[in-house]
Amino acid sequence: MNENSKWIWAERDSFNTYNDTIIAIRRFRADAPKTAQIKITADSCYRLFVNGVWVSGGPARAWPESYNYDVFDIAHLIQDGENEVQVVARYFGCGTFHAIVQQAGLLAQIEIGRRDGSLDVICTDKTWLVSDGAPWVRNTPKISIQMEPAELYDATRESALEFRNAVEICRSFEGPWKKLKERPVEYLTLQERPFQRFVKASRVSDPPLSFSLAHTRLMNPGLIEANGRVFSPFGMATVLVMHSAGEVSFESSPFDRGYFKIAVDGKLLDEGRPIVLEEGPHFILGFARNILNNDKTISLSLSGSDRFVLQNPLAADHANPWTYLPLRKYAFVQDDMVWRWFAEPLSEGKDRAYEQDSDELLATIQRVEDFEERFAGIAENLPFDEMFVVDSYLDFFGRDELEDLSGRIDAPEALLRDDESWTTVLPCGGPVELIYDLGEQNCGYTGFDLACDGGVVVDVFAVEYIHPNGMVQFTSNNRNGFRYVARQGANCYTSMKRRSGRYVFITLRNAQNAVRIRNVKLIESTYPVAESCIFSCSDERLNRITEISARTLKLCMEDVYTDCPLYEQTLWVGDLRNEALYGYYAFGATDIAKNSLLLAAQSSSRYDMIGSQVPSCWDMILPAWSFLWGIAAWEYFWYTGDQAFLEVLYPHVVKNILSAEKLMTDQGLFSAPYWNLFDWAKIDQEHQTVFHNNMLLVGALHAAILCAKQLNDSENEARFRTLAQRLTDSINQFWDEDRKTYPDSLDAKGRVSPSSSQHTSFLALLYDVVEPEHVEDALENILHPPDEMIRVGSPFAIMYLYEALEKCGHPECLMKSIMEAYGPMLDAGATTVWESYPQGSLAYDEFPTRSHCHGWSASPMYFFQRIILGVRQTGPGCVSFEISPRLCGLSQASGTIKTPQGDLEVSWALDRDALSVLWAAPPGVNVSFKKNGSLESCRITLSHGWRNNDEAESDCVVESVVAGQRFSRRIDG
């Protein structure tokens, strides 16, 4: 970036305000342009247009200490003459799991190369025109714990756009964004995907009267965090005036966490149960409960009789009927480094004191007069838009289907086509909901054209799953959609946020006349994977499992590997280890793995150990994830042979290990007050000393030993070997001879947990922890676990069980488990693989899983290549492979293994006892064949191209193709 480029924004009293959007424009003349590019970045995000064409958006996530900018070739869009660059830039002003925002800012640099060789450089400065992004409504809640503010665009506000000269904040290198560097990973695609099927249309209920408060931001304006232990206790009060006697019900937020305790005239209500109120005024007092968590919004809805009004108890004519009661004496702000299991009492028990005192207040304050006396000087009358946010998700979540309108919508199938035809919706006395099926899970931006009256509201929300009985699985704790308020006449909009789902709900509200809608589509936005045949065989169910696994991984690839495209879009470091390993051989994806590993490594400047999700405003360590990062660091080198990057990661590998060593007890075990998670199964892990953590630390030590040896660090290599052996010995002291397993944990007094799980057995086998005399018992625990043993609960953890099975020589058991675990997903019509199994602890009543698209679950395609094709890497940098296929009852299999040198293509076919194995390897890659027990009865023919093998490790016939000549020879030994 040129130092003359300035960070700019619209004029503000503060550049750290919540959900702040601007539009920036630069018009310029290009004379005889030959080349053109733009460098651009923003805090927190931007969308770029050149002469009206949407180019892309960004930037890639980064820590502010090492910030990214994007570079786009725009020569094809620049005209000889007048041109215009337009940028929509948005500052989130809140903590997320994706970035640590600093302040509003936009930085860009346009470079136009002329035919005469000269270069024009146009930098962001005060000559750019900017306008407040008034149509993007600010007072919305966060989408979720992990994400930015929800999207609400009001096209009726477009008349308020007024462009003025930009404000220069600072020069490019002087702001809080340091070491500006070009984006290190591929740009995401933008590809239109039409809907595949019209599902139904319904008239739905009008939404209840709802009030949502962003309680953390309201009490702590400008605070940038996403921690759970930020306590912002408050109450609110109103006077409900009944015009006649009737029934009223109060209900809290649909999300799982915070809720209100409500008293009417001093009488505490049962949550959600209706109450009959007499005519006249009634004093309503509520206090927020269970808000000590990462959620930042809480809601209250009123339903039942509509024969009432609300009045402010301190000023009846105030526009806001509610009074805000910030109980700041109980408030505190902490991080989550010490996990909640170990953090009691919080802040000297302020949270408990609040609960006790608020209960007393609910019981004793019965009248407005009592309220005025008790809260004089504390209660605040705030503007409505300051106290409350607009939460359109509540209207979607709370709707009831009242009437099927499927046969009364004019041309609903028109939305399946990209043409000039319209779908027309006539008014029917209430909101109309259209449901469409994308045909499969996808991720991208939603766009549409609309013709209607001004003020018509369009809500677009997506879900992953609709039960066969019609029950909708709403997106728990995620407002997975947006609201658009139409202007009079023609409207065209494309959402600012990438969202995922399969079923799209379009709800039209406030329509007094016909609404016409067309060109509704998803603009798919994913990492540009290299498409190839990952795996194919004679069993169509295995092929389908491969397809949905590959699709899942693709949807979880952005600028980093993410856990899921809907709920979080977060780089969880443990998920990264699994996904990177899958992505290497399926897609050859190294830049995304490298970027993910580096972002995690950079977290060690903030924490002693590698952070659990990065870059993030949630300050929290998850030891299992920290140790898996160390394993993933070595695996990146093993796949790529990139020693220079290993040298970059290595100091962080060392710090991660040494920090863990400092937390080892006198018993020689790692023990820390962090969050312990390896699986959703009910492991007894609410203790500081957990055995799966210790076994993963052994795995991280083994990886660190390999790193040290590769980099000739003999001192640390020896230190790590000694520590690994000492830790292994300490773990084995707790082998239970009676139960023939390891315990899950030790409590604070050093007592052994009565609970045991499969996890310790397969991790002990995988990382060579278990002593030789106990190997068979550990293996029995994963093959035939006793009834009382905790089983694996997620496809994430089962990846490590599968690795142990492969290592111990039980690939057939591995393949059987895949069919048992993933077959039900196929039977349920899944187009992506799930976060958990139906019997896992995350299953939601009638629904089989929470997330229906979770990258950590895509292991089948990885093991199909390793087991059925039999392809295993044997040298760093993919310079050598071994092929040893397992037939698994199949007659044919083929696939492509991506390597840094090119594609390794492998196939085999079985005709009675004759097995032909073929492969084509890229130059520089050596491939050897190894016979295994499943091939004993086969007569084997090998055919290979590009490179001959020097030897084969079995008695077989090798058929080679050299210079177009085919010949066979017998190899013995």
mmCIF file of C-alpha atoms in Angstrom, residues 142 213-234 291-298 324 332-333:
data_model
loop_
_atom_site.group_PDB
_atom_site.id
_atom_site.type_symbol
_atom_site.label_atom_id
_atom_site.label_comp_id
_atom_site.label_asym_id
_atom_site.label_seq_id
_atom_site.Cartn_x
_atom_site.Cartn_y
_atom_site.Cartn_z
ATOM 1 C CA LYS A 142 -25.903 -9.510 16.625
ATOM 2 C CA LEU A 213 -32.433 -5.428 24.169
ATOM 3 C CA ALA A 214 -28.755 -5.690 23.363
ATOM 4 C CA HIS A 215 -28.097 -5.606 27.094
ATOM 5 C CA THR A 216 -24.300 -5.888 27.051
ATOM 6 C CA ARG A 217 -23.831 -3.068 24.550
ATOM 7 C CA LEU A 218 -26.481 -0.953 26.267
ATOM 8 C CA MET A 219 -24.577 -1.044 29.553
ATOM 9 C CA ASN A 220 -21.084 -1.041 28.005
ATOM 10 C CA PRO A 221 -21.161 1.070 24.817
ATOM 11 C CA GLY A 222 -18.008 0.663 22.752
ATOM 12 C CA LEU A 223 -16.895 -2.528 24.492
ATOM 13 C CA ILE A 224 -15.393 -4.911 21.946
ATOM 14 C CA GLU A 225 -15.521 -8.493 23.266
ATOM 15 C CA ALA A 226 -17.384 -11.756 22.904
ATOM 16 C CA ASN A 227 -16.743 -13.262 26.304
ATOM 17 C CA GLY A 228 -19.343 -15.059 28.379
ATOM 18 C CA ARG A 229 -18.402 -13.494 31.688
ATOM 19 C CA VAL A 230 -19.561 -9.990 30.867
ATOM 20 C CA PHE A 231 -22.413 -9.343 33.245
ATOM 21 C CA SER A 232 -24.822 -6.523 32.413
ATOM 22 C CA PRO A 233 -27.764 -7.032 34.787
ATOM 23 C CA PHE A 234 -30.817 -4.885 34.321
ATOM 24 C CA ILE A 291 -27.502 -13.534 30.923
ATOM 25 C CA LEU A 292 -24.007 -14.481 32.082
ATOM 26 C CA ASN A 293 -23.118 -16.043 28.736
ATOM 27 C CA ASN A 294 -21.846 -15.116 25.286
ATOM 28 C CA ASP A 295 -25.265 -14.026 24.023
ATOM 29 C CA LYS A 296 -25.639 -10.262 23.931
ATOM 30 C CA THR A 297 -29.378 -9.905 23.351
ATOM 31 C CA ILE A 298 -32.492 -10.820 25.310
ATOM 32 C CA TYR A 324 -34.542 0.908 31.726
ATOM 33 C CA PHE A 332 -18.558 -6.768 35.758
ATOM 34 C CA VAL A 333 -16.436 -7.473 32.695
#
